[in-house]
Coordinates of C-alpha atoms and ligand atoms in Angstrom, one line a residue:
M1 CA -8.4 -10.4 -20.4
S2 CA -9.5 -13.7 -19.1
A3 CA -12.9 -15.1 -19.2
S4 CA -13.1 -14.9 -15.5
S5 CA -12.7 -11.2 -15.7
S6 CA -16.3 -10.8 -16.7
T7 CA -17.6 -12.7 -13.5
V8 CA -16.8 -9.8 -11.3
A9 CA -16.2 -6.7 -13.1
P10 CA -19.7 -5.8 -14.7
Q11 CA -21.7 -4.7 -11.6
T12 CA -24.9 -3.1 -11.5
S13 CA -24.8 0.5 -10.5
S14 CA -27.0 -0.2 -7.3
S15 CA -24.7 -3.2 -6.2
V16 CA -21.7 -0.7 -6.6
T17 CA -23.4 1.8 -4.5
E18 CA -24.4 -0.6 -1.9
A19 CA -20.8 -1.9 -1.8
A20 CA -19.4 1.6 -1.4
E21 CA -21.8 2.6 1.3
A22 CA -21.1 -0.7 3.2
A23 CA -17.5 0.3 3.0
V24 CA -17.9 3.7 4.2
E25 CA -20.0 2.5 7.3
A26 CA -17.3 -0.1 8.0
I27 CA -14.6 2.3 8.0
A28 CA -16.5 4.7 10.2
G29 CA -16.5 1.8 12.6
A30 CA -20.3 1.8 12.5
A31 CA -20.7 -1.9 12.9
A32 CA -18.2 -4.3 14.5
Q33 CA -18.4 -7.6 12.3
D34 CA -18.4 -10.9 14.1
V35 CA -17.2 -13.3 11.4
A36 CA -15.2 -16.4 12.4
F37 CA -11.7 -16.6 11.0
S38 CA -11.6 -19.3 8.2
L39 CA -9.1 -20.3 5.5
A40 CA -11.9 -21.5 3.3
L41 CA -12.4 -18.9 0.7
T42 CA -16.0 -18.1 -0.4
Q43 CA -17.1 -18.5 -4.0
D44 CA -17.0 -14.5 -4.3
Q45 CA -13.4 -14.5 -3.0
K46 CA -12.4 -17.2 -5.4
D47 CA -14.0 -15.3 -8.3
I48 CA -12.4 -12.1 -7.4
R49 CA -9.0 -13.8 -6.9
D50 CA -9.3 -15.4 -10.3
W51 CA -10.5 -12.2 -12.0
V52 CA -7.5 -10.2 -10.7
H53 CA -5.1 -13.0 -11.4
G54 CA -6.3 -12.8 -15.0
F55 CA -5.6 -9.1 -15.2
A56 CA -2.3 -9.6 -13.6
A57 CA -1.3 -12.4 -15.9
D58 CA -2.6 -11.1 -19.2
V59 CA -2.1 -7.3 -18.8
V60 CA 0.2 -6.5 -16.0
R61 CA 3.0 -9.2 -16.2
P62 CA 3.6 -8.8 -20.0
A63 CA 4.1 -5.1 -19.5
A64 CA 6.2 -5.2 -16.4
H65 CA 9.6 -5.1 -18.0
E66 CA 8.8 -2.2 -20.4
W67 CA 7.4 0.1 -17.6
D68 CA 10.2 -0.7 -15.2
E69 CA 12.8 0.1 -17.9
K70 CA 10.9 3.3 -18.8
E71 CA 10.4 4.3 -15.1
Q72 CA 7.3 6.0 -16.0
T73 CA 3.8 5.7 -14.6
P74 CA 1.8 3.1 -16.8
W75 CA -1.3 5.3 -17.5
P76 CA -2.8 2.9 -20.1
I77 CA -2.7 0.0 -17.6
I78 CA -4.2 2.0 -14.9
Q79 CA -6.9 3.0 -17.4
E80 CA -7.5 -0.6 -18.4
A81 CA -7.9 -1.5 -14.6
A82 CA -10.4 1.4 -14.3
K83 CA -12.4 0.0 -17.1
I84 CA -12.8 -3.3 -15.7
G85 CA -13.6 -1.9 -12.2
L86 CA -10.4 -2.9 -10.6
Y87 CA -9.2 0.8 -10.2
G88 CA -11.9 3.0 -8.6
F89 CA -13.8 3.7 -5.7
E90 CA -16.5 1.0 -6.1
G91 CA -14.0 -1.8 -6.7
L92 CA -11.9 -0.8 -3.5
A93 CA -15.1 -0.5 -1.5
Q94 CA -16.3 -3.8 -2.7
F95 CA -13.0 -5.4 -1.7
F96 CA -13.1 -3.7 1.7
A97 CA -16.7 -4.4 2.3
D98 CA -16.0 -8.3 2.6
P99 CA -16.6 -9.0 6.2
T100 CA -13.8 -11.6 6.5
G101 CA -11.2 -9.0 5.7
L102 CA -9.6 -11.4 3.2
T103 CA -10.4 -10.0 0.0
L104 CA -8.3 -7.0 0.1
P105 CA -5.1 -8.8 0.8
I106 CA -6.1 -11.5 -1.8
V107 CA -6.6 -8.7 -4.4
N108 CA -3.2 -7.2 -3.6
E109 CA -1.3 -10.4 -3.7
E110 CA -2.7 -11.3 -7.1
L111 CA -2.0 -7.8 -8.6
F112 CA 1.5 -7.6 -7.2
W113 CA 2.2 -11.1 -8.4
G114 CA 1.7 -9.5 -11.9
D115 CA 4.2 -6.6 -11.1
A116 CA 4.9 -4.4 -8.0
G117 CA 5.7 -1.2 -9.9
I118 CA 2.5 -1.3 -11.9
G119 CA 0.7 -2.6 -8.9
M120 CA 1.8 0.3 -6.8
S121 CA 0.7 2.7 -9.6
I122 CA -2.8 1.0 -9.4
M123 CA -3.0 0.8 -5.5
G124 CA -0.9 3.9 -4.5
T125 CA -4.0 6.0 -4.8
A126 CA -5.5 3.8 -2.0
L127 CA -3.2 5.5 0.7
A128 CA -4.8 8.9 0.2
V129 CA -8.2 7.3 0.0
A130 CA -7.7 5.5 3.2
A131 CA -6.9 8.8 4.8
I132 CA -9.9 10.6 3.5
F133 CA -12.0 7.4 4.4
G134 CA -10.7 7.4 7.8
Q135 CA -10.5 11.0 8.9
G136 CA -13.0 12.8 6.4
S137 CA -16.5 13.9 7.0
G138 CA -19.3 12.2 5.0
E139 CA -19.3 15.2 2.8
Q140 CA -15.5 15.2 2.3
I141 CA -15.7 11.4 1.4
G142 CA -18.3 12.1 -1.2
E143 CA -16.4 15.1 -2.7
W144 CA -12.8 13.9 -2.7
I145 CA -12.7 10.2 -3.2
P146 CA -14.2 10.1 -6.6
R147 CA -11.7 12.8 -7.6
C148 CA -8.8 10.5 -6.4
F149 CA -9.7 8.0 -9.1
G150 CA -11.2 10.2 -11.9
S151 CA -13.2 8.2 -14.4
P152 CA -12.3 5.3 -16.8
D153 CA -12.0 7.8 -19.6
E154 CA -9.8 10.3 -17.6
V155 CA -8.2 8.4 -14.9
K156 CA -6.5 10.3 -12.0
V157 CA -4.2 9.1 -9.3
A158 CA -3.9 10.5 -5.7
A159 CA -0.9 11.1 -3.2
F160 CA -0.5 10.8 0.5
C161 CA 2.2 13.1 1.8
A162 CA 3.5 12.6 5.2
S163 CA 7.3 12.0 4.9
E164 CA 9.8 14.7 4.7
P165 CA 13.6 15.0 4.2
N166 CA 14.0 15.1 8.0
A167 CA 10.9 13.2 9.2
G168 CA 10.9 9.5 7.9
S169 CA 10.5 7.0 10.5
D170 CA 9.8 9.7 13.0
V171 CA 6.9 11.7 11.4
S172 CA 6.1 13.2 14.7
G173 CA 9.0 15.6 13.8
L174 CA 7.6 16.9 10.4
R175 CA 7.9 20.6 9.9
T176 CA 5.3 21.3 7.3
R177 CA 3.1 24.0 8.8
A178 CA -0.5 24.9 8.2
R179 CA -1.7 28.3 9.6
F180 CA -5.3 29.5 9.3
D181 CA -5.7 32.9 7.7
E182 CA -8.8 34.1 9.3
A183 CA -9.4 37.0 7.1
A184 CA -9.3 34.8 4.0
G185 CA -10.9 31.8 5.7
E186 CA -8.2 29.6 4.2
W187 CA -5.3 27.3 5.3
V188 CA -1.9 28.4 4.3
I189 CA 0.5 25.5 4.0
N190 CA 4.4 25.7 3.8
G191 CA 6.8 22.9 3.7
Q192 CA 8.5 20.1 1.8
K193 CA 7.3 16.5 1.5
A194 CA 9.6 13.7 0.4
W195 CA 9.1 10.3 -1.4
A196 CA 5.4 11.0 -2.1
T197 CA 4.0 8.1 -4.3
N198 CA 2.3 9.9 -7.1
G199 CA 3.6 13.2 -5.7
G200 CA 2.9 16.0 -8.2
I201 CA 1.3 13.8 -10.9
A202 CA -1.8 13.3 -8.6
D203 CA -4.7 15.8 -8.5
V204 CA -5.7 15.1 -5.0
H205 CA -2.8 15.3 -2.5
V206 CA -3.5 14.5 1.1
V207 CA -0.8 16.5 3.1
I208 CA 0.0 16.0 6.6
A209 CA 1.0 19.2 8.4
T210 CA 1.4 20.5 11.8
V211 CA -1.1 23.2 13.1
D212 CA 0.5 23.4 16.4
P213 CA 4.1 22.3 16.5
E214 CA 4.3 22.3 20.4
L215 CA 1.7 19.4 20.5
G216 CA 4.0 17.0 18.5
A217 CA 2.1 14.4 16.5
R218 CA -1.1 15.4 18.2
G219 CA -0.9 18.8 16.6
H220 CA -1.1 17.3 13.1
A221 CA -4.0 17.5 10.7
A222 CA -4.5 16.1 7.0
F223 CA -5.4 18.6 4.4
V224 CA -6.8 17.9 0.9
V225 CA -4.7 19.9 -1.6
P226 CA -6.0 19.6 -5.2
M227 CA -3.2 20.2 -7.7
S228 CA -5.7 21.5 -10.4
E229 CA -6.9 24.3 -7.9
A230 CA -4.6 25.1 -5.3
Q231 CA -1.8 27.6 -6.0
G232 CA 1.6 27.0 -4.5
I233 CA 1.9 23.3 -4.8
S234 CA 4.5 21.8 -7.1
Q235 CA 6.4 18.6 -7.8
G236 CA 10.1 18.4 -6.8
T237 CA 12.6 15.9 -8.0
K238 CA 11.3 12.7 -9.3
V239 CA 13.3 9.9 -7.5
S240 CA 15.0 7.4 -9.7
K241 CA 14.6 4.2 -7.7
H242 CA 16.3 0.7 -7.2
G243 CA 12.9 -0.9 -7.7
L244 CA 9.2 -0.1 -8.0
R245 CA 10.2 1.9 -11.0
A246 CA 6.8 2.0 -12.7
S247 CA 5.6 3.8 -9.8
H248 CA 6.2 7.6 -9.6
T249 CA 7.9 8.9 -6.3
A250 CA 8.6 12.6 -5.9
D251 CA 9.2 15.4 -3.5
V252 CA 6.2 17.9 -3.2
F253 CA 6.7 21.5 -2.4
L254 CA 4.1 23.6 -0.6
D255 CA 4.9 27.3 -0.9
D256 CA 2.3 29.5 0.7
C257 CA -0.2 26.9 -0.7
R258 CA -3.7 28.0 0.1
V259 CA -6.7 25.8 0.4
P260 CA -10.2 26.5 1.7
A261 CA -11.1 26.1 5.4
G262 CA -13.1 23.1 4.6
N263 CA -10.0 21.1 3.2
V264 CA -8.9 19.9 6.6
L265 CA -10.0 16.4 7.0
G266 CA -12.8 16.1 9.6
G267 CA -13.5 19.7 9.5
K268 CA -12.1 22.8 11.2
D269 CA -14.6 22.7 14.2
K270 CA -13.6 19.2 15.0
L271 CA -10.0 19.9 14.7
D272 CA -10.2 23.0 16.9
E273 CA -12.1 21.0 19.6
R274 CA -9.6 18.1 19.3
L275 CA -6.6 20.6 19.7
A276 CA -8.4 22.3 22.7
R277 CA -8.7 18.9 24.3
V278 CA -5.1 18.1 23.9
R279 CA -4.0 21.6 25.2
E280 CA -6.0 20.9 28.3
G281 CA -4.0 17.8 28.9
K282 CA -6.7 15.4 27.9
K283 CA -5.5 12.2 26.1
G284 CA -5.5 12.3 22.4
N285 CA -6.5 9.4 20.1
S286 CA -2.9 7.9 19.5
Q287 CA -4.3 4.4 20.5
A288 CA -6.9 4.7 17.8
A289 CA -4.4 5.8 15.3
M290 CA -2.2 2.7 16.2
Q291 CA -5.1 0.4 15.7
T292 CA -5.7 2.1 12.2
F293 CA -2.0 1.5 11.2
E294 CA -2.2 -2.0 12.3
S295 CA -5.2 -2.6 10.1
S296 CA -3.6 -1.3 7.0
R297 CA -0.2 -3.0 7.4
P298 CA -1.3 -6.5 6.2
T299 CA -2.5 -5.1 2.9
V300 CA 1.1 -3.8 2.4
G301 CA 2.3 -7.4 3.4
A302 CA 0.1 -9.0 0.9
Q303 CA 1.8 -6.9 -1.9
A304 CA 5.1 -8.3 -0.8
L305 CA 3.7 -11.8 -0.9
G306 CA 2.6 -11.3 -4.4
I307 CA 6.2 -10.6 -5.3
A308 CA 7.6 -13.5 -3.3
R309 CA 5.0 -15.9 -4.9
A310 CA 6.0 -14.7 -8.5
A311 CA 9.6 -15.6 -7.8
Y312 CA 9.0 -18.8 -6.2
E313 CA 6.7 -20.0 -9.0
Y314 CA 9.1 -19.0 -11.6
S315 CA 12.2 -20.6 -10.1
L316 CA 10.4 -23.7 -9.3
E317 CA 9.6 -24.2 -13.0
Y318 CA 13.0 -23.1 -14.0
A319 CA 14.6 -25.7 -11.6
K320 CA 12.4 -28.4 -13.2
E321 CA 13.5 -27.5 -16.7
R322 CA 17.2 -26.6 -16.3
E323 CA 19.7 -29.6 -16.6
Q324 CA 23.4 -29.7 -15.1
F325 CA 25.4 -32.8 -14.6
G326 CA 22.8 -34.9 -16.6
R327 CA 19.9 -34.1 -14.3
K328 CA 17.3 -31.4 -13.5
I329 CA 18.7 -29.0 -11.0
I330 CA 15.7 -29.6 -8.7
E331 CA 16.9 -33.2 -8.3
N332 CA 19.7 -31.8 -6.0
Q333 CA 18.4 -31.4 -2.6
A334 CA 20.2 -28.0 -2.2
V335 CA 17.7 -26.6 -4.8
A336 CA 14.7 -28.6 -3.9
F337 CA 15.1 -27.9 -0.2
T338 CA 15.4 -24.2 -1.0
L339 CA 12.3 -24.3 -2.9
A340 CA 10.5 -26.2 -0.2
R341 CA 11.6 -23.4 2.4
M342 CA 10.5 -20.7 -0.1
K343 CA 6.9 -22.2 -0.1
I344 CA 6.8 -22.7 3.6
E345 CA 8.0 -19.0 4.3
I346 CA 5.3 -17.6 1.8
D347 CA 2.5 -19.8 3.3
A348 CA 3.5 -18.7 6.8
A349 CA 3.7 -15.1 6.0
R350 CA 0.2 -15.3 4.3
L351 CA -1.2 -16.8 7.4
L352 CA 0.1 -13.8 9.4
V353 CA -1.4 -11.4 6.7
W354 CA -4.8 -13.1 6.7
R355 CA -4.9 -13.1 10.5
A356 CA -4.3 -9.4 10.8
S357 CA -6.6 -8.6 8.0
W358 CA -9.3 -10.6 9.6
M359 CA -8.7 -8.9 13.0
G360 CA -8.7 -5.4 11.5
R361 CA -11.9 -6.0 9.8
N362 CA -13.8 -7.5 12.6
Q363 CA -12.3 -4.9 15.1
V364 CA -10.6 -7.6 17.1
R365 CA -8.1 -5.8 19.2
F366 CA -4.5 -5.9 18.3
E367 CA -2.8 -7.1 21.3
N368 CA 0.7 -7.9 20.1
A369 CA 1.0 -5.7 17.0
E370 CA -0.2 -8.4 14.7
G371 CA -0.5 -6.1 11.6
S372 CA 3.3 -5.1 12.1
M373 CA 4.2 -8.8 12.4
S374 CA 2.5 -9.6 9.1
K375 CA 4.1 -6.6 7.3
L376 CA 7.4 -7.3 8.7
K377 CA 7.4 -11.0 8.1
S378 CA 6.1 -10.6 4.5
G379 CA 8.8 -8.0 3.6
E380 CA 11.6 -10.1 4.8
V381 CA 10.1 -13.2 3.1
A382 CA 9.9 -11.3 -0.1
V383 CA 13.6 -10.1 0.2
W384 CA 14.9 -13.6 0.9
V385 CA 12.7 -15.5 -1.5
T386 CA 13.5 -13.3 -4.5
E387 CA 17.3 -13.5 -3.6
R388 CA 17.0 -17.2 -3.6
A389 CA 15.1 -17.1 -6.9
I390 CA 18.2 -15.4 -8.5
Q391 CA 20.4 -18.0 -7.1
I392 CA 18.4 -20.9 -8.5
L393 CA 18.5 -19.2 -11.9
G394 CA 22.3 -18.7 -11.7
G395 CA 23.6 -16.3 -14.2
N396 CA 20.4 -15.9 -15.8
G397 CA 19.0 -14.7 -12.6
Y398 CA 21.4 -11.8 -12.5
T399 CA 20.2 -10.4 -15.9
R400 CA 17.5 -8.3 -17.0
E401 CA 16.4 -10.9 -19.5
F402 CA 14.8 -12.6 -16.7
P403 CA 12.3 -11.3 -14.1
V404 CA 13.6 -12.4 -10.9
E405 CA 16.2 -9.6 -10.6
R406 CA 13.4 -7.0 -10.9
W407 CA 11.4 -8.9 -8.2
H408 CA 14.3 -8.7 -5.9
R409 CA 14.7 -5.0 -6.5
D410 CA 11.0 -4.6 -6.0
A411 CA 10.9 -6.8 -2.9
K412 CA 13.3 -4.7 -0.9
I413 CA 10.9 -1.6 -0.5
Y414 CA 8.9 -3.8 1.7
D415 CA 11.6 -3.7 4.2
I416 CA 11.5 0.2 4.1
F417 CA 8.3 2.0 3.4
E418 CA 5.0 2.0 5.5
G419 CA 7.3 1.6 8.6
T420 CA 10.8 0.2 8.1
A421 CA 11.5 -3.3 9.5
E422 CA 13.2 -1.8 12.5
I423 CA 10.2 0.3 13.3
Q424 CA 7.9 -2.6 12.9
Q425 CA 10.0 -4.6 15.5
L426 CA 9.9 -1.5 17.7
V427 CA 6.1 -1.5 17.5
I428 CA 5.8 -5.3 18.2
A429 CA 8.4 -5.1 21.1
R430 CA 6.5 -2.4 22.8
A431 CA 3.2 -4.2 22.3
I432 CA 4.5 -7.4 23.8
S433 CA 6.4 -6.0 26.6
G434 CA 4.1 -2.9 27.5
M435 CA 7.4 -0.9 27.9
H436 CA 9.0 2.0 26.0
I437 CA 11.6 0.5 24.0
N438 CA 13.9 2.7 22.2
Ligands
FAD501 C1 9.4 4.0 -3.0 C2 8.9 4.8 -1.8 C3 7.8 5.1 -1.8 C4 7.2 6.0 -0.7 N1 6.1 6.4 -0.6 C5 5.6 7.2 0.4 C6 4.3 8.0 0.2 O1 3.5 7.7 -0.6 N2 3.9 8.8 1.3 C7 4.8 9.0 2.3 O2 4.5 9.8 3.3 N3 6.1 8.4 2.4 C8 6.5 7.6 1.5 N4 7.7 7.0 1.5 C9 8.6 7.4 2.7 C10 8.8 6.1 3.6 O3 7.6 5.8 4.4 C11 10.1 6.3 4.4 O4 11.2 6.2 3.5 C12 10.2 5.4 5.5 O5 9.3 5.7 6.5 C13 11.6 5.4 6.2 O6 12.0 6.8 6.5 P1 13.4 7.5 6.1 O7 13.6 7.0 4.5 O8 13.6 8.8 6.4 O9 14.4 6.5 6.9 P2 15.1 6.9 8.3 O10 13.8 7.1 9.2 O11 16.1 7.9 8.2 O12 15.6 5.6 8.7 C14 16.9 5.2 8.4 C15 17.3 3.8 9.1 O13 17.3 4.1 10.5 C16 16.4 3.1 11.0 N5 15.9 3.7 12.4 C17 15.3 5.0 12.4 N6 14.8 5.1 13.6 C18 14.9 4.0 14.4 C19 14.8 3.5 15.6 N7 14.0 4.4 16.5 N8 15.2 2.2 16.0 C20 15.9 1.6 15.0 N9 16.1 1.8 13.9 C21 15.7 3.1 13.4 C22 15.4 2.9 10.0 O14 14.8 1.5 10.3 C23 16.3 2.8 8.7 O15 17.0 1.5 8.6 C24 8.1 6.3 0.4 C25 9.4 5.8 0.4 C26 9.9 4.9 -0.7 C27 11.4 4.7 -0.8

């Protein structure tokens, strides 16, 4: 661990609690922040950036090839991240609580610069945590979020299960059904979830199911299903993937899976009230949901940026070393201009990511789907930059002896998950036109 690690990690328990409470308040929308957008990082942000970078360089990057080849969850590294405070509720809360909104994307970019597969093993839990934060009652947040992470001695991960074999881009068509058994006072959930990051190896699974299929997406609710207690939840096939291979992805089966009434996020009374309003024809909160998605997308974009930056830096150094025709390959404009374009694209994408992150944190209304713009651009940049990096390394770039082919494989997922590139364009097109584009 680098010396800078110690500048952030050891926190007093009171500052940790304050940071966590600040984040809960912020997510609940209690206080709109009013911080001017600035590219000048504060000393705190620089310290956190350097601290995460130290972990990424010293611990994550050296282990990346091994875990990619093994295609297994890197539990020892998650545990190391937990021990220094990078993996856990307090750390995430501290990053989120930053009023500029920039700390969370900075942390993600640095970590994923180290490795995306390991990065996703560390950050994948945040998907479930965000759902509990966003939709859970105070009591549910207190009960379930610590369980998502476990403790540094016994780390846990969490899974967010929305996608299904027949409901990917169009999750409104999901078929997993939750029925309330009045006699037992329990929810009974049946269905199959696909592609769940940490699915089956997590303790806490947040499962999206329909309570009333006739209401489409407005009939959906989120349920906490703890693997260690609930009957009827099991892991299906673990997916063997093109990239992000240190991150576990699997189907999850729910077969007459029973959870207590209180495991629906937000509580059953609120759900009943909401469904009653929708049935009366009153407007649901899809606009609010859209704003929430727009806020979380830049964080995913920042992960893609981390991969792109890794590939750019590596290929720049390689081009300055490698000689052909009696000169460094970077002395050819074809190579140097490519590197210049790589740098410009990465910086441009980062500006979109930081703008959208600042907007989300400061509750500035997304007018033109700025969150989707940032995720779309970053994903495309990561794919393009990593492909160019392979080209700059020539034959070496195409082998597993060098990391750029792994970065290219990892980058591609950012065109696909958390909304495909086409779906992001759909969201942007609808936002700018005010029309229903298909
Ligand atoms: C590694 C990995 C991890 C994942 N983790 C999770 C997770 O933790 N939790 C979770 O719930 N899900 C997760 N997913 C699922 C992911 O979100 C979906 O794969 C994604 O939303 C796309 O859905 P799909 O694969 O069914 O593709 P489809 O929806 O079938 O799309 C196929 C193609 O059709 C295009 N398309 C579809 N509709 C339109 C349209 N209206 N206009 C234009 N083009 C369209 C798409 O853009 C895409 O190119 C993960 C997926 C992967 C691969």
